[in-house]
Coordinates of C-alpha atoms in Angstrom, one line a residue:
M27 CA -10.2 16.1 0.8
K28 CA -11.1 15.0 4.3
R29 CA -8.8 12.5 6.0
Q30 CA -11.0 9.7 7.3
N31 CA -8.2 7.3 8.2
K32 CA -6.4 7.2 11.5
I33 CA -2.6 6.7 11.0
L34 CA -1.4 4.5 13.9
K35 CA 1.7 5.9 15.5
D36 CA 2.1 4.0 18.7
F37 CA 4.5 1.6 17.2
R38 CA 5.1 -0.2 20.5
K39 CA 1.6 -1.6 20.3
L40 CA 1.8 -2.9 16.7
H41 CA 3.5 -6.1 17.7
L42 CA 0.8 -6.8 20.3
L43 CA -1.9 -6.1 17.7
Y44 CA -0.2 -8.6 15.4
E45 CA 0.1 -11.2 18.1
E46 CA -3.5 -10.8 19.2
G47 CA -4.6 -11.8 15.7
A48 CA -5.5 -8.5 14.1
I49 CA -6.1 -8.7 10.3
F50 CA -4.0 -6.4 8.1
T51 CA -4.0 -5.5 4.4
A52 CA -0.7 -4.4 2.9
F53 CA -1.5 -2.5 -0.3
D54 CA 0.0 -0.3 -2.9
T55 CA -1.2 1.7 -5.9
E56 CA 0.4 2.7 -9.2
T57 CA -1.0 5.9 -10.6
T58 CA -0.8 8.1 -13.7
G59 CA 0.9 10.9 -11.6
L60 CA 1.2 12.5 -8.3
S61 CA -2.1 14.4 -7.8
P62 CA -5.2 12.5 -6.8
T63 CA -7.2 15.4 -8.1
N64 CA -6.1 15.1 -11.8
C65 CA -4.5 11.6 -11.9
R66 CA -5.9 8.1 -11.7
I67 CA -5.0 4.8 -10.2
I68 CA -3.9 2.3 -12.8
E69 CA -3.1 -0.7 -10.5
I70 CA -3.8 -1.9 -7.0
G71 CA -2.1 -4.8 -5.3
A72 CA -2.9 -6.0 -1.8
I73 CA -2.3 -8.9 0.6
K74 CA -4.7 -9.5 3.5
F75 CA -3.0 -11.4 6.3
S76 CA -2.8 -12.1 10.0
K77 CA -0.2 -13.9 12.1
E78 CA -1.8 -17.2 10.8
G79 CA -0.7 -16.3 7.3
I80 CA -2.0 -14.9 4.0
I81 CA -5.8 -14.7 3.8
Q82 CA -6.4 -13.2 0.4
K83 CA -4.4 -11.6 -2.5
Y84 CA -5.6 -8.9 -4.9
S85 CA -4.0 -7.6 -8.1
Q86 CA -5.8 -5.6 -10.7
L87 CA -5.0 -3.2 -13.5
F88 CA -7.5 -0.4 -14.4
N89 CA -8.3 1.7 -17.4
P90 CA -7.6 5.3 -16.3
Q91 CA -9.5 6.7 -19.3
C92 CA -6.5 8.9 -20.0
E93 CA -3.0 8.5 -21.4
I94 CA -0.3 7.0 -19.2
P95 CA 2.6 9.4 -19.2
Y96 CA 5.9 8.0 -20.6
F97 CA 7.7 8.4 -17.3
I98 CA 5.1 6.4 -15.5
S99 CA 5.3 3.6 -18.1
Q100 CA 9.0 3.6 -17.7
L101 CA 8.8 3.4 -13.9
T102 CA 6.0 0.9 -13.6
H103 CA 6.3 -1.1 -16.9
I104 CA 2.5 -0.6 -17.2
N105 CA 1.8 0.6 -20.8
Q106 CA -1.3 1.9 -22.5
D107 CA -2.0 -1.3 -24.2
M108 CA -2.1 -3.2 -20.9
V109 CA -4.8 -0.9 -19.5
D110 CA -6.9 0.0 -22.5
C111 CA -8.6 -3.4 -22.4
C112 CA -9.3 -3.3 -18.7
K113 CA -12.4 -2.1 -16.9
T114 CA -12.3 1.2 -15.0
I115 CA -11.6 1.3 -11.3
N116 CA -15.2 2.0 -10.4
C117 CA -16.1 -1.5 -11.7
H118 CA -13.6 -3.2 -9.2
L119 CA -13.5 -0.8 -6.3
P120 CA -16.5 -2.3 -4.4
D121 CA -14.7 -5.7 -4.3
F122 CA -11.5 -4.1 -3.1
L123 CA -13.3 -2.1 -0.4
E124 CA -15.0 -5.3 0.7
M125 CA -11.6 -7.1 1.0
I126 CA -10.1 -4.4 3.1
N127 CA -13.2 -3.9 5.3
N128 CA -12.4 -4.3 9.0
T129 CA -8.6 -4.6 8.4
I130 CA -5.7 -2.4 9.3
L131 CA -4.2 -1.0 6.2
I132 CA -0.4 -1.0 5.7
A133 CA 1.4 1.1 3.0
H134 CA 4.7 2.7 2.6
N135 CA 4.3 6.5 2.5
A136 CA 0.6 5.6 3.3
Q137 CA -0.9 9.1 2.8
F138 CA -0.1 9.0 -0.9
D139 CA -2.0 5.7 -1.5
L140 CA -4.8 6.7 0.8
N141 CA -5.3 10.0 -0.9
F142 CA -5.6 8.3 -4.3
L143 CA -7.8 5.5 -3.0
N144 CA -10.2 7.9 -1.3
A145 CA -10.2 10.2 -4.3
E146 CA -11.2 7.2 -6.5
C147 CA -13.9 6.3 -3.9
E148 CA -15.3 9.9 -4.2
K149 CA -15.2 9.8 -8.0
S150 CA -17.1 6.5 -7.9
G151 CA -19.7 7.8 -5.5
L152 CA -18.5 5.5 -2.7
E153 CA -17.8 6.3 0.9
S154 CA -14.1 6.9 1.7
T155 CA -12.2 4.4 3.6
K156 CA -12.1 4.7 7.4
N157 CA -9.6 2.0 8.2
K158 CA -6.8 2.5 10.7
V159 CA -3.5 2.7 8.8
I160 CA 0.2 1.8 9.5
D161 CA 2.7 3.7 7.5
T162 CA 5.8 1.5 7.1
L163 CA 7.9 4.6 6.2
Q164 CA 7.3 6.0 9.6
Y165 CA 7.3 2.6 11.3
S166 CA 10.8 1.7 9.8
K167 CA 12.2 5.1 10.9
W168 CA 11.1 4.3 14.4
A169 CA 12.3 0.6 14.3
F170 CA 15.6 1.3 12.5
P171 CA 16.6 4.9 13.2
E172 CA 20.2 4.1 12.4
L173 CA 19.6 3.5 8.7
E174 CA 20.4 6.4 6.4
K175 CA 17.5 5.8 4.1
H176 CA 13.9 4.5 4.5
K177 CA 12.8 4.2 0.9
L178 CA 11.0 0.8 0.3
D179 CA 13.6 -0.3 -2.3
F180 CA 16.5 0.5 0.0
L181 CA 14.9 -1.3 3.0
A182 CA 14.1 -4.3 0.9
D183 CA 17.7 -4.6 -0.2
Y184 CA 19.0 -4.0 3.3
F185 CA 16.8 -6.8 4.8
K186 CA 17.2 -9.0 1.7
I187 CA 13.5 -9.0 1.0
D188 CA 12.7 -10.2 -2.6
K189 CA 11.2 -7.1 -4.2
G190 CA 9.9 -8.8 -7.3
S191 CA 9.1 -6.1 -9.8
S192 CA 9.5 -2.8 -8.0
H193 CA 6.8 -0.2 -8.8
R194 CA 4.3 -2.9 -9.6
A195 CA 1.5 -2.7 -7.0
F196 CA 1.3 -6.3 -5.9
D197 CA 5.1 -6.8 -5.5
D198 CA 5.4 -3.5 -3.6
A199 CA 2.5 -4.6 -1.3
E200 CA 4.3 -7.9 -0.6
T201 CA 7.6 -6.0 0.1
C202 CA 5.6 -3.7 2.4
R203 CA 4.1 -6.7 4.2
Q204 CA 7.6 -8.2 4.7
L205 CA 8.9 -4.9 6.0
F206 CA 6.0 -4.6 8.4
L207 CA 6.8 -8.1 9.7
K208 CA 10.5 -7.1 10.1
C209 CA 9.5 -3.9 12.0
T210 CA 7.2 -5.9 14.4
E211 CA 10.1 -7.9 15.5
I212 CA 11.5 -4.8 17.2
R213 CA 10.4 -4.2 20.8
K214 CA 11.5 -0.9 22.4

């Protein structure tokens, strides 16, 4: 799979982008497994925002047309009954892509979510995303190198960010947004 997205790594400029009014979309996916080749997205959560505040929210479950493994249900609290009555991702993907159009994407361990999102685009016959991307995993390592861990849950606890329901896409997207804002406060 070709990587179309440019991961932004000049962290010193991110505060400036934010202050100049760039529009961002913090997002997260929940999936049926680890491989975008054989697994599917079962949930996307996203928050589109700028320095002026939240512009739009997105939260959607999808029918993966396969069984959700027990481990994934335990982790995400998304069970088969919850998704069986939902539409497949290809029914909703155009709306999500419209929402994120011309925004800078933000995700924690971004390549995972991007690989799944772009695989679903390909399976749906849609063009892959070309957004610029900020990986808050890398951004937090740059901003807070003294911390022993950089997992999203750990950072949320450390900075007293309300995690909501961890491993649910919308709540993880909001946690990621809050972490991004925390990192943009750092100027090195």
